[in-house]
Tab-separated table of C-alpha atoms in Angstrom:
chain	number	residue	atom	x	y	z
A	1	MET	CA	22.663	7.370	-7.791
A	2	LEU	CA	21.478	5.324	-5.123
A	3	GLY	CA	25.132	5.472	-3.570
A	4	ALA	CA	25.408	8.886	-3.784
A	5	PHE	CA	22.189	9.145	-1.835
A	6	ALA	CA	23.118	6.530	0.840
A	7	PHE	CA	26.921	8.068	1.293
A	8	GLY	CA	26.009	11.857	0.873
A	9	ALA	CA	25.277	12.263	4.390
A	10	LEU	CA	28.729	12.256	5.492
A	11	GLY	CA	28.738	15.754	6.652
A	12	THR	CA	30.809	17.521	3.726
A	13	GLN	CA	29.438	20.263	1.454
A	14	ASP	CA	30.035	17.743	-1.337
A	15	GLY	CA	28.193	14.871	0.658
A	16	GLU	CA	25.388	17.058	1.632
A	17	ALA	CA	25.096	18.481	-2.403
A	18	ALA	CA	25.099	14.736	-3.640
A	19	HIS	CA	22.263	13.737	-0.998
A	20	ALA	CA	20.294	16.567	-2.035
A	21	SER	CA	20.844	15.684	-5.674
A	22	GLY	CA	19.890	12.110	-4.753
A	23	VAL	CA	17.067	13.117	-3.103
A	24	GLU	CA	15.597	15.071	-6.011
A	25	SER	CA	16.506	12.483	-8.622
A	26	LEU	CA	13.876	10.021	-6.538
A	27	LEU	CA	11.364	12.436	-6.246
A	28	LEU	CA	11.608	13.472	-10.041
A	29	TYR	CA	11.693	9.355	-10.343
A	30	LEU	CA	8.715	8.985	-8.198
A	31	GLU	CA	6.699	11.905	-10.185
A	32	SER	CA	7.340	9.990	-13.567
A	33	LEU	CA	5.106	7.075	-11.902
A	34	ALA	CA	2.115	9.160	-11.067
A	35	ARG	CA	-1.056	8.732	-13.294
A	36	PRO	CA	-3.777	11.145	-14.211
A	37	ALA	CA	-6.328	8.643	-12.113
A	38	GLY	CA	-4.501	9.861	-8.892
A	39	GLY	CA	-2.332	6.877	-8.016
A	40	TYR	CA	1.231	5.412	-9.175
A	41	ALA	CA	2.051	2.754	-11.808
A	42	TRP	CA	5.155	1.218	-12.948
A	43	ALA	CA	6.723	3.154	-15.702
A	44	ASP	CA	5.543	0.528	-18.345
A	45	GLU	CA	1.907	0.623	-16.839
A	46	PRO	CA	-0.683	2.937	-17.852
A	47	ASP	CA	-2.947	2.297	-14.890
A	48	PRO	CA	-2.109	2.989	-11.250
A	49	SER	CA	-2.432	0.530	-8.678
A	50	VAL	CA	-2.598	0.166	-4.955
A	51	THR	CA	0.687	-1.362	-4.458
A	52	VAL	CA	2.602	0.897	-6.482
A	53	THR	CA	1.034	3.760	-4.746
A	54	TYR	CA	1.275	2.308	-1.445
A	55	ALA	CA	5.292	1.737	-2.290
A	56	ALA	CA	5.409	5.384	-3.736
A	57	ILE	CA	4.037	7.168	-0.477
A	58	ALA	CA	6.163	4.953	1.298
A	59	CYS	CA	9.133	6.311	-0.369
A	60	TYR	CA	7.967	9.900	0.218
A	61	ARG	CA	7.756	9.144	3.845
A	62	LEU	CA	11.356	7.404	4.126
A	63	LEU	CA	12.616	10.659	2.207
A	64	GLY	CA	10.878	13.050	4.706
A	65	LYS	CA	8.327	14.446	1.893
A	66	GLU	CA	4.849	14.742	1.433
A	67	PRO	CA	3.375	13.238	-1.649
A	68	PRO	CA	1.635	15.936	-3.930
A	69	ARG	CA	-1.816	15.659	-4.935
A	70	LYS	CA	-3.096	14.315	-1.362
A	71	ALA	CA	-6.877	14.635	-2.439
A	72	GLY	CA	-6.584	12.965	-5.895
A	73	LEU	CA	-4.365	10.293	-3.944
A	74	ALA	CA	-6.957	9.301	-1.361
A	75	LYS	CA	-9.894	9.411	-3.822
A	76	PHE	CA	-7.622	6.739	-6.278
A	77	ILE	CA	-6.679	4.691	-2.699
A	78	ARG	CA	-10.170	4.547	-1.662
A	79	ALA	CA	-11.310	2.923	-4.869
A	80	ALA	CA	-8.533	0.911	-5.514
A	81	TYR	CA	-9.065	-2.466	-4.429
A	82	PRO	CA	-8.275	-4.701	-7.407
A	83	MET	CA	-10.623	-7.451	-7.295
A	84	ALA	CA	-14.434	-7.320	-7.582
A	85	GLU	CA	-16.548	-6.928	-4.466
A	86	THR	CA	-17.741	-10.649	-4.839
A	87	ARG	CA	-14.286	-11.964	-4.650
A	88	ARG	CA	-13.183	-9.420	-1.820
A	89	LYS	CA	-15.628	-11.255	0.333
A	90	ASP	CA	-15.237	-14.847	-0.842
A	91	ARG	CA	-11.630	-15.196	-1.266
A	92	PRO	CA	-10.139	-11.888	0.419
A	93	LEU	CA	-6.577	-10.391	-0.158
A	94	HIS	CA	-6.012	-8.750	2.884
A	95	ARG	CA	-2.545	-7.260	1.673
A	96	PHE	CA	-4.749	-5.189	-0.340
A	97	ASP	CA	-6.720	-3.882	2.230
A	98	TYR	CA	-3.785	-3.171	4.426
A	99	GLU	CA	-2.119	-0.958	1.924
A	100	GLN	CA	-4.951	1.166	1.433
A	101	MET	CA	-5.445	1.784	4.923
A	102	ARG	CA	-1.746	2.312	5.318
A	103	SER	CA	-1.602	4.700	2.767
A	104	LEU	CA	-4.356	6.215	3.544
A	105	ILE	CA	-3.099	7.139	7.397
A	106	TRP	CA	-0.070	8.342	5.793
A	107	ILE	CA	-1.345	10.973	3.653
A	108	GLY	CA	-3.551	12.106	7.155
A	109	GLU	CA	-6.981	10.418	5.959
A	110	SER	CA	-9.356	8.592	7.841
A	111	ILE	CA	-9.747	4.629	7.517
A	112	GLU	CA	-13.061	4.377	9.804
A	113	GLU	CA	-14.887	3.067	6.409
A	114	PHE	CA	-12.783	0.015	6.980
A	115	ARG	CA	-13.659	-0.704	10.261
A	116	ALA	CA	-16.931	-2.551	9.782
A	117	PRO	CA	-15.359	-5.048	7.137
A	118	ALA	CA	-12.322	-5.581	9.059
A	119	SER	CA	-14.390	-6.251	12.518
A	120	GLU	CA	-15.491	-9.426	10.699
A	121	TRP	CA	-12.183	-10.698	10.029
A	122	ILE	CA	-11.976	-13.079	12.900
A	123	LYS	CA	-10.551	-16.108	11.195
A	124	PRO	CA	-8.522	-17.262	8.678
A	125	SER	CA	-10.097	-16.845	5.184
A	126	TYR	CA	-11.206	-19.694	3.147
A	127	PHE	CA	-8.800	-21.010	0.494
A	128	THR	CA	-9.846	-23.188	-2.231
A	129	LYS	CA	-8.534	-26.738	-3.316
A	130	THR	CA	-7.693	-25.454	-6.808
A	131	TYR	CA	-4.814	-23.587	-5.358
A	132	GLU	CA	-3.799	-24.965	-2.256
A	133	MET	CA	-4.786	-28.682	-1.578
A	134	GLY	CA	-4.903	-28.068	2.244
A	135	GLU	CA	-7.383	-25.029	1.796
A	136	ASN	CA	-4.576	-23.007	3.848
A	137	PRO	CA	-4.989	-19.381	3.313
A	138	VAL	CA	-2.146	-17.174	2.100
A	139	LEU	CA	-0.002	-16.068	5.069
A	140	GLN	CA	0.726	-12.857	3.451
A	141	GLN	CA	-2.868	-11.980	2.895
A	142	GLU	CA	-3.682	-13.137	6.640
A	143	THR	CA	-0.849	-11.048	8.003
A	144	GLY	CA	-2.395	-8.095	6.193
A	145	ALA	CA	-5.534	-8.807	8.145
A	146	ILE	CA	-4.021	-8.424	11.234
A	147	LEU	CA	-2.398	-5.186	10.307
A	148	SER	CA	-5.288	-3.893	9.372
A	149	ARG	CA	-7.122	-4.729	12.418
A	150	ARG	CA	-4.195	-3.273	14.231
A	151	LEU	CA	-4.145	0.148	12.243
A	152	LEU	CA	-8.167	0.042	13.317
A	153	GLN	CA	-7.055	-0.609	17.103
A	154	LEU	CA	-9.037	-3.978	16.785
A	155	PRO	CA	-8.073	-7.100	18.606
A	156	PRO	CA	-5.897	-9.517	16.230
């Protein structure tokens, strides 16, 4: 299927048909991952997650399509942070903040409610010795903070 999609843009009628068929197959697959709660989940998961939703919306964008049910998506994304609020402040996982913000922007929603918390992210997060002897934060999470601040047009 992916081969037909990738090589379908060769300019022939057969190539164009294969391309269209590949896009339709991918869209059907994405919709099979949609969940009633508003987001997307892996096929074997009943509950949606922010990361799978972020990836699904990115796929729609790459295919030049708009994801359906944007109001439900926005509602889910805003509430989808996978950690308790205390954990979000004590040991943040900014990758999820970034996925929420980027997803909202992609579906045409405001991310202004993230401005106040993101404006406080001015140094690396604390990371406990239990998981990292040097208490060094996870680079992927810290990159999420920088990318999030960029989306909000805050200095890095």
